[in-house]
Tab-separated table of C-alpha atoms in Angstrom:
chain	number	residue	atom	x	y	z
D	24	MET	CA	89.934	89.456	96.807
D	25	ASP	CA	90.657	92.148	93.987
D	26	LYS	CA	87.877	93.328	91.412
D	27	LYS	CA	89.460	91.044	88.678
D	28	THR	CA	88.991	87.784	90.942
D	29	PHE	CA	85.379	88.628	91.969
D	30	LEU	CA	84.317	89.314	88.183
D	31	GLU	CA	86.167	86.096	87.279
D	32	ILE	CA	84.472	84.062	89.781
D	33	LEU	CA	80.871	85.826	88.822
D	34	ALA	CA	81.439	84.601	85.067
D	35	LYS	CA	82.128	80.948	86.239
D	36	TYR	CA	78.957	81.154	88.476
D	37	ARG	CA	76.789	82.353	85.283
D	38	SER	CA	78.259	79.230	83.350
D	39	GLY	CA	77.628	77.078	86.199
D	40	LYS	CA	81.270	76.033	86.816
D	41	ALA	CA	81.433	77.968	90.274
D	42	THR	CA	82.399	75.758	93.269
D	43	SER	CA	80.486	75.829	96.407
D	44	GLU	CA	83.512	77.649	97.943
D	45	GLU	CA	83.271	80.194	95.140
D	46	GLN	CA	79.702	80.879	94.954
D	47	HIS	CA	80.310	81.583	99.467
D	48	PHE	CA	82.866	84.337	98.560
D	49	LEU	CA	80.930	85.680	95.685
D	50	ASP	CA	78.213	86.100	98.604
D	51	VAL	CA	80.732	87.772	100.738
D	52	TYR	CA	82.582	90.116	98.428
D	53	TYR	CA	79.153	91.612	96.669
D	54	ARG	CA	79.134	93.846	99.510
D	55	LEU	CA	82.340	94.926	99.289
D	56	PHE	CA	82.148	95.982	95.450
D	57	GLU	CA	78.492	96.833	95.042
D	58	LYS	CA	78.935	100.821	95.198
D	59	ASP	CA	81.898	100.484	92.983
D	60	GLU	CA	80.831	102.151	89.565
D	61	ASP	CA	83.375	99.954	87.637
D	62	VAL	CA	82.101	96.655	89.144
D	63	LEU	CA	78.453	97.929	88.968
D	64	LYS	CA	78.709	98.628	85.278
D	65	GLN	CA	79.621	94.861	84.375
D	66	LEU	CA	76.522	93.484	86.567
D	67	THR	CA	73.292	92.869	85.251
D	68	GLU	CA	70.630	93.228	87.159
D	69	LYS	CA	69.737	89.622	87.524
D	70	ASP	CA	73.464	89.467	88.858
D	71	ARG	CA	72.740	91.846	91.681
D	72	THR	CA	69.010	90.315	92.589
D	73	MET	CA	71.026	86.680	92.790
D	74	LEU	CA	73.524	88.000	94.989
D	75	LYS	CA	71.370	89.608	97.326
D	76	ASN	CA	69.110	86.622	97.288
D	77	ARG	CA	71.919	84.356	98.213
D	78	ILE	CA	72.937	86.284	101.193
D	79	LYS	CA	69.578	86.773	102.571
D	80	GLN	CA	69.100	82.755	102.049
D	81	GLY	CA	72.208	82.317	103.840
D	82	ILE	CA	71.398	84.411	106.990
D	83	ASP	CA	67.721	82.990	107.016
D	84	LYS	CA	69.608	79.407	106.913
D	85	HIS	CA	71.371	80.508	110.142
D	86	ARG	CA	68.115	81.939	111.734
D	87	THR	CA	66.076	78.477	111.242
D	88	LYS	CA	68.726	75.909	111.156
D	89	LYS	CA	68.514	73.510	113.928
D	90	ILE	CA	71.857	72.538	115.701
D	91	PRO	CA	72.686	69.006	116.820
D	92	ALA	CA	73.410	68.917	120.443
D	93	ARG	CA	76.844	67.558	119.317
D	94	LYS	CA	77.905	69.940	116.736
D	95	MET	CA	77.223	73.247	117.710
D	96	VAL	CA	77.762	76.320	115.263
D	97	PRO	CA	79.688	79.304	117.403
D	98	SER	CA	77.332	82.145	117.931
D	99	TRP	CA	79.732	84.565	116.068
D	100	TYR	CA	78.952	82.543	112.817
D	101	TYR	CA	75.625	84.084	112.628
D	102	ALA	CA	76.600	87.411	114.105
D	103	ALA	CA	79.063	87.675	111.218
D	104	ALA	CA	76.490	86.917	108.623
D	105	VAL	CA	74.309	89.640	109.716
D	106	ALA	CA	77.054	92.091	109.938
D	107	LEU	CA	77.759	91.401	106.429
D	108	VAL	CA	74.403	92.651	105.122
D	109	VAL	CA	74.565	95.835	107.093
D	110	GLY	CA	78.222	96.405	105.780
D	111	CYS	CA	79.929	95.957	109.061
D	112	ALA	CA	81.783	92.473	108.979
D	113	LEU	CA	85.428	92.198	108.580
D	114	TRP	CA	86.055	91.432	104.920
D	115	PHE	CA	88.577	88.409	104.505
D	116	TYR	CA	89.190	86.376	101.706
D	117	MET	CA	91.971	83.952	101.321
D	118	PRO	CA	92.213	81.865	97.672
D	119	ASN	CA	92.415	78.210	98.270
D	120	ALA	CA	90.510	77.931	101.510
D	121	VAL	CA	90.470	74.562	103.466
D	122	GLU	CA	87.044	73.210	103.839
D	123	GLN	CA	86.870	73.316	107.776
D	124	TYR	CA	84.888	75.440	110.372
D	125	PRO	CA	87.057	78.091	111.956
D	126	THR	CA	87.185	78.171	115.788
D	127	ILE	CA	88.860	79.633	118.663
D	128	THR	CA	89.187	77.031	121.283
D	129	GLN	CA	88.985	79.434	124.194
D	130	ARG	CA	87.278	82.928	124.757
D	131	ASP	CA	89.809	85.415	125.541
D	132	SER	CA	90.592	88.281	128.353
D	133	ILE	CA	92.689	90.123	125.951
D	134	VAL	CA	91.754	93.566	125.812
D	135	PRO	CA	92.306	96.132	123.019
D	136	GLY	CA	95.477	98.550	123.497
D	137	GLY	CA	94.756	102.228	124.944
D	138	ASN	CA	96.369	105.507	125.766
D	139	SER	CA	99.345	104.418	127.622
D	140	ALA	CA	102.816	106.010	127.537
D	141	THR	CA	106.083	106.890	129.159
D	142	LEU	CA	107.904	110.641	128.756
D	143	THR	CA	111.533	110.131	129.650
D	144	LEU	CA	113.448	113.444	130.440
D	145	GLU	CA	116.968	114.138	129.338
D	146	ASP	CA	118.359	113.145	132.976
D	147	GLY	CA	117.004	109.792	132.676
D	148	LYS	CA	113.811	110.494	134.630
D	149	GLU	CA	110.849	108.648	133.744
D	150	ILE	CA	107.158	109.999	134.012
D	151	ALA	CA	104.015	107.318	133.268
D	152	LEU	CA	101.706	109.324	131.599
D	153	SER	CA	98.010	109.012	132.504
D	154	ASP	CA	95.700	106.968	130.584
D	155	ILE	CA	92.730	109.129	130.865
D	156	HIS	CA	94.211	111.875	128.551
D	157	ASP	CA	94.940	111.548	125.152
D	158	GLY	CA	98.234	113.327	124.893
D	159	ILE	CA	100.509	115.938	125.854
D	160	VAL	CA	101.692	119.726	124.826
D	161	VAL	CA	105.492	120.457	124.739
D	162	GLY	CA	105.828	124.343	125.309
D	163	ASP	CA	107.543	126.475	127.878
D	164	SER	CA	106.521	123.357	129.769
D	165	ILE	CA	104.823	120.081	129.455
D	166	LYS	CA	101.282	119.659	129.836
D	167	TYR	CA	98.235	117.226	129.227
D	168	GLU	CA	95.811	118.890	126.375
D	169	ASP	CA	93.471	119.988	129.274
D	170	GLY	CA	96.318	122.163	130.784
D	171	GLN	CA	97.439	119.813	133.897
D	172	LEU	CA	101.245	120.169	134.474
D	173	VAL	CA	102.938	117.333	133.519
D	174	SER	CA	106.826	118.765	134.089
D	175	SER	CA	108.996	121.353	133.604
D	176	VAL	CA	111.600	121.756	130.734
D	177	LYS	CA	115.194	122.916	130.204
D	178	GLU	CA	116.088	124.825	127.177
D	179	GLY	CA	118.031	122.463	124.838
D	180	GLN	CA	116.865	119.255	126.457
D	181	MET	CA	115.883	116.294	124.406
D	182	LEU	CA	112.981	114.233	125.378
D	183	THR	CA	111.669	110.780	124.650
D	184	LEU	CA	107.738	109.833	124.136
D	185	GLN	CA	107.766	106.170	124.272
D	186	THR	CA	104.504	103.490	123.774
D	187	PRO	CA	104.666	100.006	124.792
D	188	ARG	CA	102.846	97.157	123.042
D	189	GLY	CA	99.411	97.925	123.564
D	190	GLY	CA	99.976	101.665	123.812
D	191	GLN	CA	99.100	104.839	121.851
D	192	TYR	CA	99.343	108.440	122.606
D	193	GLN	CA	99.447	112.019	120.992
D	194	ILE	CA	101.807	114.948	121.410
D	195	THR	CA	101.949	118.477	119.875
D	196	LEU	CA	105.540	119.618	119.487
D	197	PRO	CA	106.790	123.275	120.274
D	198	ASP	CA	105.989	124.323	116.785
D	199	GLY	CA	102.222	123.309	117.072
D	200	THR	CA	103.028	119.664	114.633
D	201	ARG	CA	100.711	117.196	116.204
D	202	VAL	CA	101.928	113.485	116.255
D	203	TRP	CA	100.177	110.165	116.819
D	204	LEU	CA	102.408	107.499	118.134
D	205	ASN	CA	101.090	104.165	117.579
D	206	ALA	CA	102.008	101.052	119.876
D	207	ALA	CA	105.419	100.022	120.619
D	208	SER	CA	107.059	103.333	119.511
D	209	SER	CA	108.990	106.127	120.718
D	210	LEU	CA	109.753	109.755	119.335
D	211	ARG	CA	112.602	111.608	120.385
D	212	TYR	CA	112.439	115.439	120.027
D	213	PRO	CA	113.928	118.663	121.234
D	214	ALA	CA	111.962	120.828	124.032
D	215	GLN	CA	112.524	123.714	121.426
D	216	PHE	CA	113.150	123.640	117.963
D	217	GLY	CA	116.217	126.021	116.353
D	218	ASN	CA	115.849	128.424	113.247
D	219	LYS	CA	117.615	126.092	110.782
D	220	GLU	CA	115.574	123.021	111.195
D	221	ARG	CA	113.050	121.161	113.011
D	222	ARG	CA	114.374	117.296	113.792
D	223	VAL	CA	113.011	114.389	115.497
D	224	TYR	CA	113.880	110.694	115.538
D	225	LEU	CA	111.272	107.851	115.198
D	226	GLU	CA	111.482	104.467	116.033
D	227	GLY	CA	107.887	102.162	115.278
D	228	GLU	CA	104.909	104.280	113.672
D	229	ALA	CA	103.848	107.727	113.742
D	230	TYR	CA	101.271	109.644	112.016
D	231	PHE	CA	102.115	113.346	111.769
D	232	ASP	CA	100.237	116.536	110.958
D	233	VAL	CA	103.349	119.254	110.329
D	234	THR	CA	102.853	122.788	110.726
D	235	LYS	CA	104.788	125.213	108.604
D	236	MET	CA	107.211	126.990	110.745
D	237	VAL	CA	108.227	130.440	108.760
D	238	LEU	CA	111.004	132.881	110.378
D	239	PRO	CA	112.181	136.069	109.228
D	240	ASP	CA	115.499	136.254	106.958
D	241	VAL	CA	117.733	139.075	106.585
D	242	LYS	CA	115.500	140.363	103.759
D	243	GLY	CA	112.479	140.513	105.716
D	244	THR	CA	110.262	137.913	103.407
D	245	GLY	CA	110.413	134.925	105.614
D	246	ALA	CA	112.228	131.494	105.474
D	247	ASN	CA	110.380	127.913	106.121
D	248	VAL	CA	112.202	125.852	108.668
D	249	PRO	CA	111.953	122.218	107.167
D	250	PHE	CA	110.594	119.183	109.719
D	251	LEU	CA	112.871	116.214	109.379
D	252	VAL	CA	112.089	113.036	110.713
D	253	GLN	CA	114.690	110.564	111.071
D	254	SER	CA	113.973	106.968	110.949
D	255	HIS	CA	115.499	103.644	110.338
D	256	GLY	CA	117.593	104.118	107.394
D	257	GLN	CA	116.174	107.147	105.919
D	258	THR	CA	115.159	110.674	106.672
D	259	VAL	CA	111.678	112.339	105.624
D	260	GLU	CA	111.938	116.322	105.077
D	261	VAL	CA	108.818	118.124	104.532
D	262	LEU	CA	107.592	121.737	105.226
D	263	GLY	CA	103.887	121.277	106.154
D	264	THR	CA	101.863	118.278	105.309
D	265	GLN	CA	100.470	114.995	106.878
D	266	PHE	CA	101.997	111.690	106.254
D	267	ASN	CA	102.509	108.279	108.333
D	268	ILE	CA	105.818	106.618	108.943
D	269	SER	CA	105.963	102.718	109.797
D	270	ALA	CA	109.667	102.179	110.696
D	271	TYR	CA	109.588	99.088	113.090
D	272	SER	CA	112.953	97.598	113.572
D	273	ASP	CA	111.348	93.890	113.153
D	274	ASP	CA	109.604	94.664	109.759
D	275	LYS	CA	111.259	94.010	106.386
D	276	ALA	CA	110.851	97.392	105.004
D	277	THR	CA	110.076	101.119	106.117
D	278	ARG	CA	107.140	102.752	104.960
D	279	THR	CA	106.430	106.487	104.210
D	280	THR	CA	102.990	107.305	103.330
D	281	LEU	CA	101.721	110.610	102.217
D	282	VAL	CA	98.330	112.010	102.721
D	283	GLU	CA	98.680	115.409	101.704
D	284	GLY	CA	101.312	117.958	100.861
D	285	GLN	CA	104.688	116.872	99.473
D	286	VAL	CA	107.873	114.975	101.331
D	287	ASN	CA	111.034	114.143	100.220
D	288	VAL	CA	112.596	110.668	101.222
D	289	ALA	CA	116.404	110.373	101.797
D	290	LEU	CA	118.486	107.168	102.559
D	291	SER	CA	120.254	107.969	105.746
D	292	ASN	CA	123.176	105.685	104.807
D	293	THR	CA	124.917	107.682	101.990
D	294	GLY	CA	127.275	104.724	101.298
D	295	SER	CA	124.625	102.966	99.366
D	296	THR	CA	125.503	101.806	96.163
D	297	ASN	CA	121.864	102.400	94.766
D	298	ASP	CA	120.801	105.248	92.879
D	299	ASP	CA	117.426	106.040	94.381
D	300	VAL	CA	118.697	107.317	97.368
D	301	SER	CA	116.341	110.334	97.158
D	302	ARG	CA	112.654	110.444	96.496
D	303	SER	CA	109.620	112.659	96.350
D	304	LEU	CA	106.299	111.553	97.231
D	305	ARG	CA	102.966	113.202	96.031
D	306	PRO	CA	99.633	112.584	98.053
D	307	GLY	CA	98.536	108.760	97.707
D	308	GLN	CA	102.074	107.572	97.193
D	309	GLN	CA	104.133	105.615	99.506
D	310	SER	CA	107.715	105.083	99.436
D	311	LEU	CA	109.542	101.599	100.570
D	312	LEU	CA	112.825	101.390	101.834
D	313	GLN	CA	114.100	97.730	101.544
D	314	ASN	CA	117.587	96.768	101.081
D	315	ASN	CA	119.018	99.956	101.053
D	316	GLY	CA	116.829	100.923	98.156
D	317	LEU	CA	113.637	103.577	97.988
D	318	GLN	CA	110.649	102.374	95.377
D	319	VAL	CA	107.539	104.775	95.205
D	320	ASN	CA	104.301	103.153	94.912
D	321	ASN	CA	100.603	104.369	94.654
D	322	VAL	CA	98.628	103.206	97.671
D	323	ASN	CA	95.075	103.018	99.439
D	324	VAL	CA	96.270	105.651	101.868
D	325	ARG	CA	93.706	104.327	104.338
D	326	GLN	CA	95.340	101.076	104.480
D	327	PHE	CA	98.127	102.551	106.073
D	328	THR	CA	96.567	105.178	108.331
D	329	ALA	CA	93.285	103.915	109.354
D	330	TRP	CA	95.022	102.820	112.752
D	331	LYS	CA	94.933	106.606	113.732
D	332	GLU	CA	90.928	106.483	113.321
D	333	GLY	CA	90.739	103.124	115.329
D	334	LYS	CA	90.491	100.675	112.560
D	335	PHE	CA	92.801	98.069	111.161
D	336	VAL	CA	92.409	98.261	107.340
D	337	PHE	CA	94.421	95.209	105.356
D	338	GLU	CA	94.331	94.769	101.722
D	339	GLU	CA	96.284	91.652	100.232
D	340	GLU	CA	98.476	91.525	103.049
D	341	PRO	CA	100.244	88.128	104.241
D	342	LEU	CA	98.585	86.844	107.367
D	343	GLU	CA	101.948	87.246	109.211
D	344	ASN	CA	101.732	90.610	108.667
D	345	ILE	CA	98.350	90.969	109.936
D	346	LEU	CA	99.308	89.005	113.152
D	347	LYS	CA	102.294	90.740	113.856
D	348	THR	CA	100.339	94.148	113.810
D	349	LEU	CA	97.833	92.275	116.219
D	350	ALA	CA	100.582	91.386	118.215
D	351	ARG	CA	101.675	94.766	118.950
D	352	TRP	CA	98.004	96.534	119.973
D	353	TYR	CA	96.884	93.347	121.805
D	354	ASP	CA	100.343	92.614	123.335
D	355	VAL	CA	100.272	89.077	122.868
D	356	GLU	CA	102.967	86.352	121.165
D	357	ILE	CA	102.314	84.919	118.199
D	358	VAL	CA	103.218	80.707	117.877
D	359	TYR	CA	102.854	79.288	114.609
D	360	GLN	CA	102.733	75.390	114.107
D	361	GLY	CA	103.815	74.610	110.924
D	362	ASP	CA	104.955	77.059	108.416
D	363	ARG	CA	103.637	80.357	107.672
D	364	SER	CA	102.588	80.006	104.410
D	365	TYR	CA	98.538	80.932	104.642
D	366	GLY	CA	98.390	83.498	101.458
D	367	THR	CA	96.997	87.014	101.813
D	368	PHE	CA	93.899	88.534	103.085
D	369	THR	CA	92.007	91.403	102.554
D	370	GLY	CA	89.716	93.402	105.265
D	371	SER	CA	88.817	96.100	108.062
D	372	VAL	CA	87.744	95.732	111.497
D	373	GLY	CA	87.602	98.329	114.233
D	374	ARG	CA	90.806	98.567	116.575
D	375	TYR	CA	88.864	97.846	119.837
D	376	GLU	CA	87.083	94.425	119.222
D	377	HIS	CA	88.317	91.705	121.144
D	378	ILE	CA	91.307	89.908	119.705
D	379	SER	CA	88.883	86.798	119.324
D	380	GLY	CA	86.499	88.463	117.449
D	381	ILE	CA	88.959	89.499	114.724
D	382	LEU	CA	90.603	85.914	114.582
D	383	ASP	CA	87.220	84.629	114.498
D	384	LYS	CA	86.495	86.675	111.330
D	385	ILE	CA	90.142	85.808	109.935
D	386	GLY	CA	89.389	82.043	110.397
D	387	PHE	CA	85.671	82.192	108.820
D	388	THR	CA	87.853	82.084	105.462
D	389	GLN	CA	88.298	78.581	106.242
D	390	ALA	CA	91.958	79.131	105.662
D	391	VAL	CA	93.573	78.960	108.944
D	392	LYS	CA	92.562	77.988	112.724
D	393	PHE	CA	93.649	79.715	115.982
D	394	GLU	CA	93.902	78.825	119.691
D	395	ILE	CA	94.127	81.184	122.402
D	396	VAL	CA	96.361	80.086	125.359
D	397	GLY	CA	96.963	82.787	127.878
D	398	ARG	CA	98.477	85.658	126.024
D	399	ARG	CA	99.534	83.371	123.285
D	400	VAL	CA	97.797	83.194	119.917
D	401	ILE	CA	98.445	79.645	118.189
D	402	VAL	CA	98.176	79.651	114.607
D	403	MET	CA	97.148	76.160	113.163
């Protein structure tokens, strides 16, 4: 729910025209905007007191309500209400929700992803990396971050770090650049970088913290060596900066989100008839590569980088996209019964929750129901 919708529903409540469903979402989303100065300026003291009291009454109701033996309210329902007040709940909203209790008919044994990756050497040898380590460091040899040897390397060798569904891993490249690799992704890189450029190849999603690399030139001043990330129809060029690229082959678009510094995003397909073949990004901007064209938008950077910090953050995201993200991290199959038109959702939750807890909270919007069967999530 955005601020405009929240304030529109609040106006309806003041005039006595809000439905019970709209009153419910007022209760939920007050916590989302209560520290937003733009929203607070439009709330009277009476509004704030009313919203806080309604939330408290909702919790007290669940504390004292006697549940009939044949109609048990799931235990997570009350837990979600408590989390709402302390500010830890997952905030999800979907307009035009259906009036039904969300349920997951089976508790799951599906655990979140974790450290898991395979290192492939140029000769094809594969090394399963330890899940007790966060990442590897590439130098004269390849080591874990604590110095334990993983493999020797040869000059000019190309290496590939690959994470499975349900995996993540970190790597420090030969120049000191750090890369966080998300689930179902791969990074191809040289054992040593040259003097003209530092080029790597990405499939999937990764967060980059690029170190500047300066080499002395003929004038004795020093020349910056550009860092290039080639991924799914585009090349991103930087000198030293932080950014996130999501370039999964099964997504409709490739997104490059700049956190700090400056990057240049260029189409790899030079035969494109679109004029927007190259764009520069400033912090807080994101390029969207879709249908051989580039567009740039201002975004909430955290929505696209929170995964690195152990969070899922969604803002007006289609349910299909959310479930695709969960499927990669929890290594599950999503099965739809009926169409996929469930609207958009907004919310945030920890990446290390059981998937059933996340689905319960999405279901709390009363817009969709889920069933877990083995490693399948059935969407109803």
